[in-house]
PDB file of C-alpha atoms and ligand atoms in Angstrom:
ATOM      1  CA  UNK A 459      93.583 -40.320   6.931  1.00 47.00           C
ATOM      2  CA  UNK A 460      95.608 -38.678   9.661  1.00 47.00           C
ATOM      3  CA  UNK A 461      93.435 -40.388  12.328  1.00 48.00           C
ATOM      4  CA  UNK A 462      93.929 -43.746  10.614  1.00 48.00           C
ATOM      5  CA  UNK A 463      97.574 -43.544  11.371  1.00 51.00           C
ATOM      6  CA  UNK A 464      97.024 -41.753  14.682  1.00 66.00           C
ATOM      7  CA  UNK A 465      99.273 -42.859  17.635  1.00 77.00           C
ATOM      8  CA  UNK A 466      96.506 -43.746  19.997  1.00 83.00           C
ATOM      9  CA  UNK A 467      94.622 -45.773  17.462  1.00 85.00           C
ATOM     10  CA  UNK A 468      97.853 -47.526  16.714  1.00 86.00           C
ATOM     11  CA  UNK A 469      98.571 -48.279  20.358  1.00 89.00           C
ATOM     12  CA  UNK A 470      95.017 -49.606  20.758  1.00 91.00           C
ATOM     13  CA  UNK A 471      95.615 -51.888  17.672  1.00 91.00           C
ATOM     14  CA  UNK A 472      98.766 -53.293  19.163  1.00 91.00           C
ATOM     15  CA  UNK A 473      97.145 -53.800  22.595  1.00 93.00           C
ATOM     16  CA  UNK A 474      94.320 -55.771  20.985  1.00 94.00           C
ATOM     17  CA  UNK A 475      95.996 -57.826  18.261  1.00 93.00           C
ATOM     18  CA  UNK A 476      99.294 -58.825  19.951  1.00 92.00           C
ATOM     19  CA  UNK A 477      97.526 -60.665  22.861  1.00 93.00           C
ATOM     20  CA  UNK A 478      94.723 -61.839  20.398  1.00 93.00           C
ATOM     21  CA  UNK A 479      97.252 -63.584  18.248  1.00 93.00           C
ATOM     22  CA  UNK A 480      99.065 -65.103  21.237  1.00 92.00           C
ATOM     23  CA  UNK A 481      95.913 -66.704  22.542  1.00 93.00           C
ATOM     24  CA  UNK A 482      94.208 -67.751  19.306  1.00 92.00           C
ATOM     25  CA  UNK A 483      97.283 -68.383  17.134  1.00 90.00           C
ATOM     26  CA  UNK A 484      96.546 -70.177  13.774  1.00 89.00           C
ATOM     27  CA  UNK A 485     100.248 -70.979  13.462  1.00 88.00           C
ATOM     28  CA  UNK A 486     103.153 -70.728  15.821  1.00 87.00           C
ATOM     29  CA  UNK A 487     104.849 -67.482  15.007  1.00 85.00           C
ATOM     30  CA  UNK A 488     107.271 -65.024  16.999  1.00 85.00           C
ATOM     31  CA  UNK A 489     106.034 -61.468  17.642  1.00 85.00           C
ATOM     32  CA  UNK A 490     109.420 -60.311  16.537  1.00 84.00           C
ATOM     33  CA  UNK A 491     109.151 -62.007  13.166  1.00 86.00           C
ATOM     34  CA  UNK A 492     111.281 -61.405  10.098  1.00 86.00           C
ATOM     35  CA  UNK A 493     110.321 -58.329   8.016  1.00 87.00           C
ATOM     36  CA  UNK A 494     108.977 -56.561  11.108  1.00 90.00           C
ATOM     37  CA  UNK A 495     111.146 -53.437  10.501  1.00 91.00           C
ATOM     38  CA  UNK A 496     110.132 -53.277   6.865  1.00 94.00           C
ATOM     39  CA  UNK A 497     106.369 -53.323   7.943  1.00 92.00           C
ATOM     40  CA  UNK A 498     107.121 -50.547  10.461  1.00 92.00           C
ATOM     41  CA  UNK A 499     108.377 -48.445   7.521  1.00 93.00           C
ATOM     42  CA  UNK A 500     105.160 -49.292   5.572  1.00 93.00           C
ATOM     43  CA  UNK A 501     103.099 -48.285   8.657  1.00 91.00           C
ATOM     44  CA  UNK A 502     104.669 -44.959   9.215  1.00 90.00           C
ATOM     45  CA  UNK A 503     105.671 -43.806   5.775  1.00 90.00           C
ATOM     46  CA  UNK A 504     103.054 -45.183   3.327  1.00 88.00           C
ATOM     47  CA  UNK A 505     100.227 -42.908   4.625  1.00 84.00           C
ATOM     48  CA  UNK A 506     101.876 -39.688   3.395  1.00 84.00           C
ATOM     49  CA  UNK A 507     102.381 -41.135  -0.110  1.00 86.00           C
ATOM     50  CA  UNK A 508      98.913 -42.532  -0.365  1.00 87.00           C
ATOM     51  CA  UNK A 509      97.412 -39.196   0.898  1.00 88.00           C
ATOM     52  CA  UNK A 510      98.558 -37.461  -2.282  1.00 87.00           C
ATOM     53  CA  UNK A 511      96.806 -40.026  -4.625  1.00 88.00           C
ATOM     54  CA  UNK A 512      93.623 -40.427  -2.580  1.00 89.00           C
ATOM     55  CA  UNK A 513      93.150 -36.666  -2.253  1.00 91.00           C
ATOM     56  CA  UNK A 514      93.419 -36.333  -6.100  1.00 90.00           C
ATOM     57  CA  UNK A 515      90.949 -39.168  -6.660  1.00 89.00           C
ATOM     58  CA  UNK A 516      88.434 -37.655  -4.130  1.00 90.00           C
ATOM     59  CA  UNK A 517      88.708 -34.222  -5.750  1.00 91.00           C
ATOM     60  CA  UNK A 518      87.627 -35.755  -9.099  1.00 90.00           C
ATOM     61  CA  UNK A 519      84.783 -37.653  -7.438  1.00 89.00           C
ATOM     62  CA  UNK A 520      83.626 -34.465  -5.713  1.00 88.00           C
ATOM     63  CA  UNK A 521      83.619 -32.599  -9.064  1.00 88.00           C
ATOM     64  CA  UNK A 522      81.605 -35.431 -10.623  1.00 88.00           C
ATOM     65  CA  UNK A 523      79.112 -35.211  -7.757  1.00 85.00           C
ATOM     66  CA  UNK A 524      78.736 -31.465  -8.128  1.00 84.00           C
ATOM     67  CA  UNK A 525      78.697 -31.219 -11.898  1.00 85.00           C
ATOM     68  CA  UNK A 526      77.575 -34.532 -13.655  1.00 83.00           C
ATOM     69  CA  UNK A 527      75.471 -36.302 -10.993  1.00 81.00           C
ATOM     70  CA  UNK A 528      71.715 -35.552 -11.407  1.00 81.00           C
ATOM     71  CA  UNK A 529      70.666 -33.019  -8.821  1.00 79.00           C
ATOM     72  CA  UNK A 530      68.003 -35.409  -7.383  1.00 79.00           C
ATOM     73  CA  UNK A 531      70.616 -38.128  -6.382  1.00 80.00           C
ATOM     74  CA  UNK A 532      72.375 -36.328  -3.583  1.00 79.00           C
ATOM     75  CA  UNK A 533      69.148 -35.377  -1.581  1.00 82.00           C
ATOM     76  CA  UNK A 534      67.805 -38.791  -2.243  1.00 87.00           C
ATOM     77  CA  UNK A 535      70.877 -40.363  -0.644  1.00 87.00           C
ATOM     78  CA  UNK A 536      70.860 -37.777   2.161  1.00 82.00           C
ATOM     79  CA  UNK A 537      67.277 -38.817   3.055  1.00 87.00           C
ATOM     80  CA  UNK A 538      68.335 -42.458   3.682  1.00 90.00           C
ATOM     81  CA  UNK A 539      68.594 -43.093   7.400  1.00 91.00           C
ATOM     82  CA  UNK A 540      72.187 -43.125   8.634  1.00 92.00           C
ATOM     83  CA  UNK A 541      72.419 -46.776   9.533  1.00 93.00           C
ATOM     84  CA  UNK A 542      71.071 -47.867   6.130  1.00 94.00           C
ATOM     85  CA  UNK A 543      73.320 -45.385   4.320  1.00 94.00           C
ATOM     86  CA  UNK A 544      76.337 -46.918   6.162  1.00 95.00           C
ATOM     87  CA  UNK A 545      75.197 -50.441   5.111  1.00 96.00           C
ATOM     88  CA  UNK A 546      74.777 -49.380   1.539  1.00 96.00           C
ATOM     89  CA  UNK A 547      78.145 -47.540   1.600  1.00 96.00           C
ATOM     90  CA  UNK A 548      79.810 -50.784   2.874  1.00 97.00           C
ATOM     91  CA  UNK A 549      78.234 -52.801   0.095  1.00 97.00           C
ATOM     92  CA  UNK A 550      79.194 -50.395  -2.644  1.00 97.00           C
ATOM     93  CA  UNK A 551      82.668 -49.849  -1.087  1.00 97.00           C
ATOM     94  CA  UNK A 552      83.394 -53.548  -0.877  1.00 97.00           C
ATOM     95  CA  UNK A 553      82.128 -54.167  -4.455  1.00 98.00           C
ATOM     96  CA  UNK A 554      84.695 -51.562  -5.475  1.00 97.00           C
ATOM     97  CA  UNK A 555      87.395 -53.429  -3.435  1.00 97.00           C
ATOM     98  CA  UNK A 556      86.452 -56.696  -5.003  1.00 98.00           C
ATOM     99  CA  UNK A 557      86.791 -55.545  -8.568  1.00 98.00           C
ATOM    100  CA  UNK A 558      89.868 -53.302  -8.054  1.00 97.00           C
ATOM    101  CA  UNK A 559      91.588 -56.189  -6.290  1.00 98.00           C
ATOM    102  CA  UNK A 560      90.619 -58.624  -9.071  1.00 98.00           C
ATOM    103  CA  UNK A 561      91.975 -56.329 -11.749  1.00 98.00           C
ATOM    104  CA  UNK A 562      95.231 -55.952  -9.660  1.00 97.00           C
ATOM    105  CA  UNK A 563      95.573 -59.669  -9.980  1.00 97.00           C
ATOM    106  CA  UNK A 564      94.423 -60.144 -13.564  1.00 97.00           C
ATOM    107  CA  UNK A 565      96.391 -57.359 -15.390  1.00 96.00           C
ATOM    108  CA  UNK A 566     100.168 -58.272 -15.498  1.00 94.00           C
ATOM    109  CA  UNK A 567     101.269 -54.597 -15.233  1.00 94.00           C
ATOM    110  CA  UNK A 568      99.006 -54.097 -12.127  1.00 96.00           C
ATOM    111  CA  UNK A 569     100.229 -57.341 -10.570  1.00 96.00           C
ATOM    112  CA  UNK A 570     103.672 -55.981 -10.152  1.00 96.00           C
ATOM    113  CA  UNK A 571     102.239 -53.311  -7.878  1.00 97.00           C
ATOM    114  CA  UNK A 572     100.051 -55.813  -5.912  1.00 97.00           C
ATOM    115  CA  UNK A 573     102.791 -58.483  -5.705  1.00 97.00           C
ATOM    116  CA  UNK A 574     104.412 -56.293  -2.948  1.00 97.00           C
ATOM    117  CA  UNK A 575     101.423 -57.089  -0.674  1.00 97.00           C
ATOM    118  CA  UNK A 576     101.618 -60.789  -1.578  1.00 97.00           C
ATOM    119  CA  UNK A 577     105.380 -60.949  -0.965  1.00 95.00           C
ATOM    120  CA  UNK A 578     104.888 -61.262   2.805  1.00 93.00           C
ATOM    121  CA  UNK A 579     105.530 -64.902   3.959  1.00 91.00           C
ATOM    122  CA  UNK A 580     104.962 -64.488   7.725  1.00 90.00           C
ATOM    123  CA  UNK A 581     101.341 -63.470   7.916  1.00 92.00           C
ATOM    124  CA  UNK A 582     100.060 -61.559  10.966  1.00 94.00           C
ATOM    125  CA  UNK A 583      97.963 -58.454  11.645  1.00 94.00           C
ATOM    126  CA  UNK A 584     100.820 -56.070  10.740  1.00 94.00           C
ATOM    127  CA  UNK A 585     101.005 -57.646   7.249  1.00 94.00           C
ATOM    128  CA  UNK A 586      97.973 -55.505   6.498  1.00 95.00           C
ATOM    129  CA  UNK A 587     100.196 -52.520   5.929  1.00 94.00           C
ATOM    130  CA  UNK A 588     102.666 -54.307   3.627  1.00 95.00           C
ATOM    131  CA  UNK A 589     101.165 -52.693   0.528  1.00 96.00           C
ATOM    132  CA  UNK A 590     102.641 -50.473  -2.180  1.00 96.00           C
ATOM    133  CA  UNK A 591     101.259 -46.943  -1.979  1.00 95.00           C
ATOM    134  CA  UNK A 592     100.051 -47.267  -5.563  1.00 95.00           C
ATOM    135  CA  UNK A 593      98.074 -50.364  -4.656  1.00 96.00           C
ATOM    136  CA  UNK A 594      96.553 -48.673  -1.610  1.00 94.00           C
ATOM    137  CA  UNK A 595      95.638 -45.704  -3.817  1.00 94.00           C
ATOM    138  CA  UNK A 596      93.901 -47.906  -6.411  1.00 95.00           C
ATOM    139  CA  UNK A 597      92.062 -49.817  -3.667  1.00 95.00           C
ATOM    140  CA  UNK A 598      90.925 -46.573  -1.945  1.00 93.00           C
ATOM    141  CA  UNK A 599      89.905 -45.070  -5.315  1.00 93.00           C
ATOM    142  CA  UNK A 600      87.898 -48.205  -6.174  1.00 95.00           C
ATOM    143  CA  UNK A 601      86.004 -48.024  -2.930  1.00 95.00           C
ATOM    144  CA  UNK A 602      85.764 -44.350  -2.162  1.00 94.00           C
ATOM    145  CA  UNK A 603      85.245 -42.938  -5.580  1.00 93.00           C
ATOM    146  CA  UNK A 604      81.612 -44.162  -6.128  1.00 94.00           C
ATOM    147  CA  UNK A 605      80.703 -43.131  -2.553  1.00 94.00           C
ATOM    148  CA  UNK A 606      81.905 -39.628  -2.953  1.00 92.00           C
ATOM    149  CA  UNK A 607      80.571 -39.385  -6.530  1.00 91.00           C
ATOM    150  CA  UNK A 608      77.084 -40.498  -5.455  1.00 91.00           C
ATOM    151  CA  UNK A 609      77.212 -38.068  -2.444  1.00 89.00           C
ATOM    152  CA  UNK A 610      77.159 -40.379   0.581  1.00 92.00           C
ATOM    153  CA  UNK A 611      77.534 -38.338   3.716  1.00 91.00           C
ATOM    154  CA  UNK A 612      80.972 -37.852   5.197  1.00 91.00           C
ATOM    155  CA  UNK A 613      79.781 -39.738   8.325  1.00 93.00           C
ATOM    156  CA  UNK A 614      78.693 -42.732   6.310  1.00 94.00           C
ATOM    157  CA  UNK A 615      82.031 -42.802   4.373  1.00 94.00           C
ATOM    158  CA  UNK A 616      83.907 -42.417   7.662  1.00 94.00           C
ATOM    159  CA  UNK A 617      81.958 -45.303   9.220  1.00 95.00           C
ATOM    160  CA  UNK A 618      82.894 -47.459   6.277  1.00 96.00           C
ATOM    161  CA  UNK A 619      86.543 -46.462   6.527  1.00 94.00           C
ATOM    162  CA  UNK A 620      86.593 -47.276  10.230  1.00 94.00           C
ATOM    163  CA  UNK A 621      85.002 -50.705   9.728  1.00 96.00           C
ATOM    164  CA  UNK A 622      87.435 -51.424   6.947  1.00 94.00           C
ATOM    165  CA  UNK A 623      90.381 -50.329   9.099  1.00 92.00           C
ATOM    166  CA  UNK A 624      89.697 -52.869  11.810  1.00 95.00           C
ATOM    167  CA  UNK A 625      88.735 -55.553   9.335  1.00 97.00           C
ATOM    168  CA  UNK A 626      92.124 -55.279   7.614  1.00 96.00           C
ATOM    169  CA  UNK A 627      94.005 -55.988  10.818  1.00 96.00           C
ATOM    170  CA  UNK A 628      91.680 -58.833  11.662  1.00 97.00           C
ATOM    171  CA  UNK A 629      91.750 -60.554   8.322  1.00 97.00           C
ATOM    172  CA  UNK A 630      95.573 -60.666   8.228  1.00 97.00           C
ATOM    173  CA  UNK A 631      95.906 -61.543  11.951  1.00 96.00           C
ATOM    174  CA  UNK A 632      97.394 -65.003  12.656  1.00 95.00           C
ATOM    175  CA  UNK A 633      94.264 -66.150  14.474  1.00 95.00           C
ATOM    176  CA  UNK A 634      92.079 -69.095  14.189  1.00 92.00           C
ATOM    177  CA  UNK A 635      88.369 -67.955  14.539  1.00 90.00           C
ATOM    178  CA  UNK A 636      85.411 -69.823  13.181  1.00 87.00           C
ATOM    179  CA  UNK A 637      82.647 -67.871  11.437  1.00 94.00           C
ATOM    180  CA  UNK A 638      80.556 -71.077  11.017  1.00 91.00           C
ATOM    181  CA  UNK A 639      77.942 -70.739   8.254  1.00 91.00           C
ATOM    182  CA  UNK A 640      78.733 -67.021   8.037  1.00 96.00           C
ATOM    183  CA  UNK A 641      82.162 -67.824   6.440  1.00 94.00           C
ATOM    184  CA  UNK A 642      80.325 -67.570   2.996  1.00 96.00           C
ATOM    185  CA  UNK A 643      78.930 -64.217   3.841  1.00 97.00           C
ATOM    186  CA  UNK A 644      81.652 -62.288   5.739  1.00 98.00           C
ATOM    187  CA  UNK A 645      85.382 -62.187   5.162  1.00 98.00           C
ATOM    188  CA  UNK A 646      87.220 -64.069   7.907  1.00 97.00           C
ATOM    189  CA  UNK A 647      90.960 -64.379   8.678  1.00 96.00           C
ATOM    190  CA  UNK A 648      90.705 -67.884   7.256  1.00 96.00           C
ATOM    191  CA  UNK A 649      89.315 -66.457   3.996  1.00 97.00           C
ATOM    192  CA  UNK A 650      91.960 -63.784   3.549  1.00 97.00           C
ATOM    193  CA  UNK A 651      94.787 -66.249   4.592  1.00 97.00           C
ATOM    194  CA  UNK A 652      93.796 -68.459   1.711  1.00 97.00           C
ATOM    195  CA  UNK A 653      94.097 -65.355  -0.570  1.00 97.00           C
ATOM    196  CA  UNK A 654      97.739 -65.043   0.523  1.00 97.00           C
ATOM    197  CA  UNK A 655      98.516 -68.765   0.096  1.00 96.00           C
ATOM    198  CA  UNK A 656     101.257 -69.633  -2.345  1.00 93.00           C
ATOM    199  CA  UNK A 657      99.507 -72.890  -3.186  1.00 93.00           C
ATOM    200  CA  UNK A 658      98.272 -73.265  -6.802  1.00 91.00           C
ATOM    201  CA  UNK A 659      94.611 -74.146  -5.818  1.00 93.00           C
ATOM    202  CA  UNK A 660      94.248 -70.760  -3.984  1.00 93.00           C
ATOM    203  CA  UNK A 661      95.737 -68.428  -6.636  1.00 93.00           C
ATOM    204  CA  UNK A 662      93.590 -65.532  -7.740  1.00 96.00           C
ATOM    205  CA  UNK A 663      90.733 -66.357  -5.273  1.00 97.00           C
ATOM    206  CA  UNK A 664      88.970 -64.512  -2.356  1.00 97.00           C
ATOM    207  CA  UNK A 665      89.175 -60.937  -3.426  1.00 98.00           C
ATOM    208  CA  UNK A 666      86.512 -59.368  -1.184  1.00 98.00           C
ATOM    209  CA  UNK A 667      87.495 -57.310   1.834  1.00 97.00           C
ATOM    210  CA  UNK A 668      84.358 -57.527   4.005  1.00 98.00           C
ATOM    211  CA  UNK A 669      81.746 -59.677   2.167  1.00 98.00           C
ATOM    212  CA  UNK A 670      82.850 -63.042   1.039  1.00 97.00           C
ATOM    213  CA  UNK A 671      79.445 -63.503  -0.781  1.00 97.00           C
ATOM    214  CA  UNK A 672      80.841 -61.314  -3.549  1.00 98.00           C
ATOM    215  CA  UNK A 673      83.302 -64.134  -4.188  1.00 98.00           C
ATOM    216  CA  UNK A 674      80.535 -66.618  -4.088  1.00 98.00           C
ATOM    217  CA  UNK A 675      78.564 -64.513  -6.531  1.00 98.00           C
ATOM    218  CA  UNK A 676      81.506 -63.986  -9.010  1.00 98.00           C
ATOM    219  CA  UNK A 677      82.823 -67.468  -8.712  1.00 97.00           C
ATOM    220  CA  UNK A 678      86.126 -66.786  -7.018  1.00 97.00           C
ATOM    221  CA  UNK A 679      85.734 -68.293  -3.595  1.00 97.00           C
ATOM    222  CA  UNK A 680      88.161 -70.767  -2.272  1.00 96.00           C
ATOM    223  CA  UNK A 681      87.412 -71.945   1.283  1.00 95.00           C
ATOM    224  CA  UNK A 682      88.142 -75.695   1.707  1.00 94.00           C
ATOM    225  CA  UNK A 683      86.597 -76.932   4.981  1.00 89.00           C
ATOM    226  CA  UNK A 684      88.946 -78.309   7.645  1.00 87.00           C
ATOM    227  CA  UNK A 685      92.089 -77.264   5.857  1.00 91.00           C
ATOM    228  CA  UNK A 686      94.339 -74.189   6.200  1.00 90.00           C
ATOM    229  CA  UNK A 687      96.993 -72.766   3.814  1.00 92.00           C
ATOM    230  CA  UNK A 688     100.466 -74.077   4.558  1.00 89.00           C
ATOM    231  CA  UNK A 689     102.622 -71.446   2.896  1.00 91.00           C
ATOM    232  CA  UNK A 690     102.321 -67.767   1.935  1.00 94.00           C
ATOM    233  CA  UNK A 691     104.018 -65.582  -0.723  1.00 94.00           C
ATOM    234  CA  UNK A 692     104.576 -65.421  -4.411  1.00 93.00           C
ATOM    235  CA  UNK A 693     106.189 -67.892  -6.787  1.00 89.00           C
ATOM    236  CA  UNK A 694     108.737 -65.373  -8.188  1.00 90.00           C
ATOM    237  CA  UNK A 695     111.590 -63.591  -6.479  1.00 91.00           C
ATOM    238  CA  UNK A 696     110.790 -60.427  -4.546  1.00 94.00           C
ATOM    239  CA  UNK A 697     113.183 -57.877  -3.011  1.00 94.00           C
ATOM    240  CA  UNK A 698     113.088 -57.171   0.754  1.00 91.00           C
ATOM    241  CA  UNK A 699     113.264 -53.764   2.536  1.00 93.00           C
ATOM    242  CA  UNK A 700     110.925 -50.802   2.046  1.00 95.00           C
ATOM    243  CA  UNK A 701     112.850 -48.778  -0.552  1.00 96.00           C
ATOM    244  CA  UNK A 702     113.420 -51.930  -2.700  1.00 97.00           C
ATOM    245  CA  UNK A 703     109.694 -52.894  -2.508  1.00 96.00           C
ATOM    246  CA  UNK A 704     108.661 -49.308  -3.357  1.00 96.00           C
ATOM    247  CA  UNK A 705     110.912 -49.466  -6.465  1.00 97.00           C
ATOM    248  CA  UNK A 706     109.962 -52.996  -7.387  1.00 97.00           C
ATOM    249  CA  UNK A 707     107.025 -52.328  -9.909  1.00 96.00           C
ATOM    250  CA  UNK A 708     108.918 -49.474 -11.606  1.00 96.00           C
ATOM    251  CA  UNK A 709     111.928 -51.778 -12.004  1.00 96.00           C
ATOM    252  CA  UNK A 710     109.931 -54.535 -13.561  1.00 94.00           C
ATOM    253  CA  UNK A 711     108.154 -52.090 -15.871  1.00 93.00           C
ATOM    254  CA  UNK A 712     111.418 -50.538 -16.982  1.00 93.00           C
ATOM    255  CA  UNK A 713     113.091 -54.000 -17.678  1.00 89.00           C
ATOM    256  CA  UNK A 714     110.032 -55.162 -19.605  1.00 85.00           C
ATOM    257  CA  UNK A 715     110.115 -52.002 -21.706  1.00 83.00           C
ATOM    258  CA  UNK A 716     113.802 -52.602 -22.337  1.00 79.00           C
ATOM    259  CA  UNK A 717     113.106 -56.164 -23.612  1.00 80.00           C
ATOM    260  CA  UNK A 718     110.254 -54.940 -25.861  1.00 77.00           C
ATOM    261  CA  UNK A 719     112.433 -52.066 -27.321  1.00 71.00           C
ATOM    262  CA  UNK A 720     113.526 -53.296 -30.877  1.00 68.00           C
ATOM    263  CA  UNK A 721     116.551 -50.909 -30.787  1.00 67.00           C
ATOM    264  CA  UNK A 722     117.834 -52.460 -27.512  1.00 55.00           C
ATOM    265  CA  UNK A 723     120.838 -54.905 -28.041  1.00 50.00           C
ATOM    266  CA  UNK A 724     119.739 -58.545 -27.819  1.00 45.00           C
ATOM    267  CA  UNK A 725     121.370 -60.978 -25.387  1.00 41.00           C
ATOM    268  CA  UNK A 726     123.371 -62.678 -28.283  1.00 40.00           C
ATOM    269  CA  UNK A 727     124.668 -59.342 -29.548  1.00 39.00           C
ATOM    270  CA  UNK A 728     125.822 -58.331 -26.121  1.00 37.00           C
ATOM    271  CA  UNK A 729     127.623 -61.575 -25.265  1.00 31.00           C
TER     272      UNK A 729
HETATM  273 ZN1   ZN B 509      95.681 -59.982  -3.678  1.00 90.99          ZN
HETATM  274 ZN1   ZN B 510      96.191 -59.170   2.452  1.00 90.99          ZN
END
């Protein structure tokens, strides 16, 4: 996790994606766009909060691997050649991302967490970090838990994480790159931009992180040819600024609980 937020890796990411967006821009957008400072806060502070949750999840997964998982499973996975193991790890990891992401959209209480990621209206590579720490923890749990529980090697899990790291920047980047017929197999920036669209036709579509064929398989793909999304964001008000966005799901849950509390004074009684 530390290396994910390592300074050199971040510098390399900036050196790649800033010029990449300038040359292949999908939409005209300034480098110093609105919300940049908030995203810098997400970038530098989120990792520490997520580390706590992910460490706990991985500890449980390791326990399951050591106590519940049949003893034949670990050596069987260990015997798989490294490259094949990485490929299987990516397939399992992304299936986990797909379903965790879909649940975050479908369950109203979970949506309040994930809405923070969808609140961004100026999409670019840095928007990848605009995610509530609880959201990131759920996503990482969904993808890494099965890999650790099955006993995939640290190298294979590390390779999956490295691929996912670069893919996250790329799919959010404000770039226009054609994947041709592979657009229904691999997740492209175009695919994930539709996921962020505020247009009704694109709502709750395109959940995969790496393999768009999962959305084809589970009937949630939205990739109209020759068109691109016009606007991004959500259809309800969202706060701005890192502290307010961190507090957002807790505030919504608290206000809903208050409304559901039969002992709470009704609007007419208060007035
Ligand atoms: Zn989403
Ligand atoms: Zn996104």
